[in-house]
Amino acid sequence: MHSPIPDYLLEVLDACGTDGGAVADYIPELAAADPDRFGICLATVDGTVYSAGNAETTFTIQSMSKPFAYGVALADQGHEAMAEKIDVEPSGEAFNEISLEPGTGRPKNAMINAGAILTHSLVAGDDGIQRTERLREMFSRCAGRELRIDESAFTSEFDTAHRNLGLAHMMKAVGILDCDPVEAVRGYSRQCSIEVTCRDLAMMAATLANAGVQPTTGEQILSRRSVRQMLSVMMTCGMYDAAGDWMTDVGIPAKSGVSGGVIGALPGQVGIAVFSPRLDSHGSSVRGVETFERLSTDMGMHMMEVAHEGRSALRDAFTTDGPDPVTVYQVQGDLRFTGAETVVRAISEAEHTTGRVVLDLTRAYRLNDVGQRMLLEVARRLGLDGIEVAMVDPDHALHGPHVEASGLEMFDHLDAAIAARADR
Ligand code: GLU
């Protein structure tokens, strides 16, 4: 059967093809872009890619490099050191606004140019070339292929970088930028000139959606903590002075670039990239914004759409027949606080007359730390009440030293866990 998803993406291309806006023209490489190019790419967290239109056209990454460079700087400097240099507040201002926090000189966030230039300077490396090489290499691992730098876009960008040089000199003057300001802007301009396609960007975004693990190679490229920080800053500051509109209408952590790309990462689900060069007054792709609005509405992708995880966490609860009955709780899905709470509540409220309880996690896909602790605590308390507890956990949804310390009976099959009682 032919999947309906590519057909749906083609429909979106048709529906979102407005001609409004204008291609960035401050450098010849951007001015030369074909304004009618339009591509969409989705990459799921299991590495499946769907695309439509010009998904293989190359363009420079521009500001979509900012969250990834921030992730690398967080890894190189640590979160605390980064917080001392760069704030995490939405600026409500244009991307190249000249504003630093009075007193500390910190840029408002790492998505506006001041913060992004400072971020670049905090990536490990002796100069702009080394720092960009570190970034190019890391972006390539996220994209799943070797990316290159568009040298002519870099030269044009750097030759006209007067405002960015102004920002860097100002940061040097207030003492927040340590390195040579010209070198920081040279490196930042190179970073913006890394060449990508919609498909590359969708894979990079999917790496964020997948908590830092590249979906096809399985490599943990960024830490979970860094990804959480990157996505938070994308959500609040990624769309500059349109961040509030974006949050309410689209609700997906995102970043746009002046080349016409927009990336979005929906945690746990999908990475999205759209490319079309005509820009609105905020410097974001007109069709890109329209496409994201449409995808979010059609596919229920807004992060504030309420999911009813809790209600479906307990798949079944039953008592086996026979002379030695056992009570079985079957847990399913991705268990976080609300899901675990449903299971914990059902177990806590039940009268256990069977003397043996089996928690079957065969269909539990993943338990976060809170989910694990809550289930282990319930098992411990049942034990204190004199009830035997066994776990069925073939895929090790429960793991770590606290599981071994619990001394729980562990089984790979429900039948074995039930039979273990009858055997004695
Ligand atoms: N290289 C551009 C600049 O810093 C990036 C701007 C953007 O993509 O929004 O001016």
Coordinates of C-alpha atoms in Angstrom, one line a residue, residues 79-408:
H79 CA 25.2 24.8 31.9
E80 CA 26.2 27.0 34.8
A81 CA 29.0 28.7 33.0
M82 CA 26.8 29.3 30.0
A83 CA 24.1 30.8 32.2
E84 CA 26.6 33.4 33.5
K85 CA 27.3 34.5 29.9
I86 CA 23.9 34.2 28.2
D87 CA 20.4 34.7 29.6
V88 CA 17.3 32.6 28.6
E89 CA 14.7 35.4 28.3
P90 CA 12.7 36.1 25.2
S91 CA 13.8 39.5 23.9
G92 CA 10.6 40.5 22.1
E93 CA 13.0 42.2 19.7
A94 CA 14.3 41.7 16.2
F95 CA 17.1 39.1 15.6
N96 CA 19.9 41.7 15.3
E97 CA 18.8 44.1 18.0
I98 CA 21.6 45.8 19.9
S99 CA 20.7 45.1 23.6
L100 CA 22.6 43.6 26.5
E101 CA 21.5 43.2 30.1
P102 CA 22.5 46.3 32.1
G103 CA 25.1 45.3 34.7
T104 CA 26.1 41.9 33.5
G105 CA 26.3 42.6 29.7
R106 CA 24.6 39.3 29.0
P107 CA 22.7 38.9 25.7
K108 CA 19.0 38.1 26.4
N109 CA 19.2 34.6 24.8
A110 CA 21.3 32.5 22.4
M111 CA 18.8 32.9 19.5
I112 CA 19.3 36.6 18.8
N113 CA 22.5 37.5 17.0
A114 CA 24.4 38.9 20.1
G115 CA 23.8 35.7 22.0
A116 CA 24.6 33.6 19.0
I117 CA 27.9 35.3 18.3
L118 CA 28.8 34.9 22.0
T119 CA 27.7 31.3 21.9
H120 CA 30.0 30.7 18.9
S121 CA 32.9 32.1 20.8
L122 CA 32.2 29.6 23.6
V123 CA 32.5 26.5 21.4
A124 CA 35.8 24.7 22.0
G125 CA 38.5 25.7 19.5
D126 CA 41.3 28.3 19.1
D127 CA 39.8 30.3 16.3
G128 CA 36.7 30.7 14.1
I129 CA 37.9 28.0 11.7
Q130 CA 38.4 25.4 14.5
R131 CA 35.1 26.3 16.1
T132 CA 33.2 26.0 12.9
E133 CA 34.9 22.8 12.1
R134 CA 33.7 21.4 15.4
L135 CA 30.2 22.6 14.6
R136 CA 30.2 21.3 11.0
E137 CA 31.3 17.9 12.2
M138 CA 28.6 17.8 14.9
F139 CA 25.8 19.1 12.5
S140 CA 26.9 16.4 10.0
R141 CA 26.5 13.7 12.6
C142 CA 23.0 15.0 13.4
A143 CA 22.1 15.2 9.7
G144 CA 23.5 11.8 9.0
R145 CA 25.8 12.9 6.2
E146 CA 28.9 15.1 5.7
L147 CA 27.9 18.8 5.4
R148 CA 30.1 21.4 3.7
I149 CA 30.6 25.1 4.0
D150 CA 29.4 27.5 1.2
E151 CA 32.6 29.5 1.0
S152 CA 31.3 32.2 -1.3
A153 CA 28.2 32.8 1.0
F154 CA 30.6 33.0 3.9
T155 CA 32.8 35.6 2.2
S156 CA 29.8 37.7 1.3
E157 CA 28.3 37.3 4.7
F158 CA 31.5 38.3 6.5
D159 CA 32.2 41.2 4.1
T160 CA 28.8 42.8 5.0
A161 CA 28.7 41.8 8.7
H162 CA 28.9 45.4 10.0
R163 CA 26.0 45.1 12.4
N164 CA 27.2 41.8 13.8
L165 CA 30.7 43.3 14.1
G166 CA 29.1 46.2 16.0
L167 CA 27.4 43.7 18.4
A168 CA 30.7 41.8 19.0
H169 CA 32.7 45.0 19.6
M170 CA 30.1 46.1 22.1
M171 CA 30.2 42.7 23.9
K172 CA 34.0 43.0 24.0
A173 CA 33.7 46.5 25.4
V174 CA 31.5 45.4 28.3
G175 CA 33.7 42.5 29.0
I176 CA 31.3 39.6 28.3
L177 CA 33.1 38.4 25.1
D178 CA 36.6 37.1 25.7
C179 CA 38.0 36.5 22.3
D180 CA 38.8 38.9 19.4
P181 CA 35.4 40.3 18.2
V182 CA 36.4 40.1 14.6
E183 CA 37.3 36.5 15.0
A184 CA 34.0 35.7 16.7
V185 CA 32.0 37.2 13.8
R186 CA 34.2 35.5 11.2
G187 CA 33.5 32.1 12.9
Y188 CA 29.8 32.9 13.4
S189 CA 29.5 33.9 9.7
R190 CA 31.1 30.6 8.7
Q191 CA 28.8 28.7 11.0
C192 CA 25.8 30.3 9.2
S193 CA 27.3 29.3 5.8
I194 CA 27.1 25.5 6.4
E195 CA 25.1 24.1 3.6
V196 CA 22.0 21.9 4.3
T197 CA 18.9 20.5 2.6
C198 CA 15.4 20.2 4.1
R199 CA 16.1 16.5 4.7
D200 CA 19.3 17.3 6.6
L201 CA 17.4 19.8 8.8
A202 CA 14.6 17.4 9.5
M203 CA 17.1 14.8 10.7
M204 CA 18.9 17.4 12.8
A205 CA 15.5 18.4 14.3
A206 CA 14.6 14.7 14.8
T207 CA 17.8 14.3 16.8
L208 CA 16.4 17.0 19.2
A209 CA 12.9 15.4 19.2
N210 CA 14.6 12.1 20.1
A211 CA 16.4 13.5 23.2
G212 CA 19.8 13.9 21.5
V213 CA 19.9 10.5 19.9
Q214 CA 20.3 10.5 16.1
P215 CA 17.4 8.4 14.9
T216 CA 19.2 6.3 12.2
T217 CA 22.6 5.9 13.7
G218 CA 21.5 5.6 17.3
E219 CA 24.3 7.8 18.5
Q220 CA 23.7 10.0 21.6
I221 CA 25.1 13.3 20.1
L222 CA 23.7 15.7 22.7
S223 CA 22.8 15.1 26.3
R224 CA 19.2 15.0 27.4
R225 CA 19.7 18.0 29.6
S226 CA 21.2 20.0 26.8
V227 CA 18.4 19.1 24.5
R228 CA 15.8 20.2 27.0
Q229 CA 17.6 23.5 27.3
M230 CA 17.9 23.9 23.5
L231 CA 14.2 23.1 23.0
S232 CA 13.1 25.4 25.8
V233 CA 15.0 28.3 24.3
M234 CA 13.7 27.5 20.8
M235 CA 10.2 27.5 22.2
T236 CA 10.5 30.9 24.0
C237 CA 13.0 32.7 21.8
G238 CA 13.4 30.9 18.5
M239 CA 11.0 33.0 16.5
Y240 CA 12.3 36.3 17.9
D241 CA 9.6 39.0 18.1
A242 CA 7.0 36.6 16.8
A243 CA 7.5 34.1 19.6
G244 CA 4.1 34.6 21.2
D245 CA 2.2 34.2 17.9
W246 CA 4.2 31.1 17.1
M247 CA 3.6 29.6 20.6
T248 CA -0.2 30.1 20.3
D249 CA -0.7 29.2 16.6
V250 CA 1.9 26.5 16.1
G251 CA 3.2 25.4 19.6
I252 CA 6.3 23.6 18.3
P253 CA 9.9 24.5 19.4
A254 CA 11.3 26.1 16.3
K255 CA 14.0 28.2 14.6
S256 CA 13.9 30.1 11.3
G257 CA 16.8 31.3 9.1
V258 CA 17.1 34.1 6.6
S259 CA 17.7 31.6 3.8
G260 CA 14.1 30.6 4.1
G261 CA 14.3 27.5 6.2
V262 CA 12.3 26.8 9.4
I263 CA 12.9 23.8 11.6
G264 CA 10.7 22.5 14.4
A265 CA 11.2 19.6 16.8
L266 CA 8.2 18.0 18.6
P267 CA 9.6 16.2 21.6
G268 CA 9.3 12.4 21.4
Q269 CA 7.7 12.6 18.0
V270 CA 9.1 14.2 14.9
G271 CA 11.6 16.7 13.4
I272 CA 10.2 19.0 10.7
A273 CA 11.9 21.2 8.2
V274 CA 10.3 23.5 5.6
F275 CA 12.2 25.6 3.0
S276 CA 10.9 28.4 0.9
P277 CA 13.0 31.6 0.4
R278 CA 10.5 34.5 0.6
L279 CA 10.5 36.1 4.1
D280 CA 8.1 38.0 6.2
S281 CA 8.9 41.1 8.2
H282 CA 10.3 39.0 11.1
G283 CA 12.8 37.4 8.7
S284 CA 11.0 34.0 8.6
S285 CA 9.8 32.1 5.5
V286 CA 6.2 33.1 4.7
R287 CA 5.4 29.6 3.4
G288 CA 7.4 28.1 6.2
V289 CA 5.3 29.7 8.8
E290 CA 2.1 28.9 6.9
T291 CA 3.1 25.3 6.5
F292 CA 3.9 24.9 10.2
E293 CA 0.5 26.4 11.2
R294 CA -1.2 23.9 8.9
L295 CA 0.8 20.9 10.1
S296 CA 0.2 21.8 13.7
T297 CA -3.5 22.1 13.2
D298 CA -4.1 19.1 10.9
M299 CA -1.9 16.7 12.8
G300 CA -2.6 17.9 16.4
M301 CA 1.1 18.8 16.9
H302 CA 0.7 21.8 19.3
M303 CA 2.6 21.0 22.4
M304 CA -0.2 22.4 24.6
E305 CA -2.7 20.0 23.1
V306 CA -3.6 17.8 26.1
A307 CA -2.6 14.2 25.9
H308 CA -4.5 11.7 28.0
E309 CA -1.5 9.5 28.7
G310 CA -2.7 8.6 32.2
R311 CA -6.0 7.0 31.2
S312 CA -4.4 4.4 29.0
A313 CA -1.4 3.5 31.2
L314 CA -3.2 0.5 32.8
R315 CA -4.0 -1.9 30.0
D316 CA -5.7 -4.5 32.2
A317 CA -6.0 -5.8 35.7
F318 CA -7.2 -9.3 36.5
T319 CA -7.0 -12.2 38.9
T320 CA -6.0 -15.7 37.6
D321 CA -8.2 -18.7 38.2
G322 CA -7.3 -21.8 40.1
P323 CA -6.5 -22.7 43.7
D324 CA -3.5 -20.3 43.9
P325 CA -4.8 -17.1 42.3
V326 CA -2.4 -14.2 41.4
T327 CA -3.4 -10.6 40.7
V328 CA -1.9 -9.2 37.5
Y329 CA -1.5 -5.5 36.5
Q330 CA -0.6 -4.9 32.9
V331 CA 1.1 -1.6 32.2
Q332 CA 1.5 -0.1 28.7
G333 CA 3.1 2.8 26.9
D334 CA 5.4 5.5 27.9
L335 CA 5.1 6.0 31.6
R336 CA 5.7 9.3 33.3
F337 CA 4.1 10.8 36.4
T338 CA 0.5 10.8 35.2
G339 CA 0.6 7.3 33.8
A340 CA 2.4 5.9 36.8
E341 CA -0.1 7.7 39.1
T342 CA -3.0 5.8 37.4
V343 CA -1.3 2.5 38.0
V344 CA -0.3 3.4 41.5
R345 CA -3.8 4.5 42.3
A346 CA -5.4 1.3 41.0
I347 CA -3.0 -0.9 43.0
S348 CA -3.3 1.3 46.2
E349 CA -7.1 1.2 46.1
A350 CA -7.5 -2.5 45.4
E351 CA -8.0 -5.2 48.2
H352 CA -5.3 -7.8 47.5
T353 CA -6.6 -11.1 48.6
T354 CA -4.4 -13.2 46.4
G355 CA -1.1 -12.8 48.3
R356 CA 0.8 -12.4 45.1
V357 CA 0.8 -9.5 42.7
V358 CA 2.5 -9.5 39.2
L359 CA 3.3 -6.2 37.5
D360 CA 3.5 -6.9 33.8
L361 CA 5.7 -4.3 32.0
T362 CA 5.8 -6.3 28.7
R363 CA 4.0 -3.5 26.9
A364 CA 5.5 -0.6 28.8
Y365 CA 7.6 1.2 26.2
R366 CA 9.7 3.4 28.5
L367 CA 9.5 4.6 32.1
N368 CA 11.1 7.8 33.1
D369 CA 12.8 8.1 36.5
V370 CA 9.6 9.2 38.3
G371 CA 7.6 6.4 36.7
Q372 CA 10.2 3.8 37.8
R373 CA 10.5 5.1 41.3
M374 CA 6.7 5.1 41.7
L375 CA 6.3 1.5 40.6
L376 CA 9.2 0.3 42.8
E377 CA 7.8 2.1 45.8
V378 CA 4.4 0.5 45.2
A379 CA 6.1 -2.9 45.0
R380 CA 8.0 -2.1 48.2
R381 CA 4.8 -1.1 50.1
L382 CA 3.0 -4.2 48.9
G383 CA 5.9 -6.2 50.3
L384 CA 5.6 -4.5 53.6
D385 CA 1.9 -5.6 53.6
G386 CA 3.1 -9.2 53.3
I387 CA 2.2 -9.5 49.6
E388 CA 4.7 -11.1 47.2
V389 CA 5.5 -9.0 44.2
A390 CA 7.0 -10.1 40.8
M391 CA 7.8 -8.0 37.8
V392 CA 7.6 -9.1 34.1
D393 CA 10.1 -6.9 32.3
P394 CA 11.6 -8.5 29.2
D395 CA 12.9 -5.3 27.7
H396 CA 14.3 -3.8 30.9
A397 CA 12.0 -0.9 31.2
L398 CA 13.1 -0.9 34.8
H399 CA 16.9 -0.5 35.1
G400 CA 19.6 0.9 37.3
P401 CA 21.0 0.1 40.7
H402 CA 17.7 0.8 42.6
V403 CA 16.1 -2.0 40.7
E404 CA 18.7 -4.6 41.8
A405 CA 18.6 -3.2 45.3
S406 CA 14.8 -3.8 45.4
G407 CA 15.4 -7.5 45.3
L408 CA 12.2 -8.0 43.2

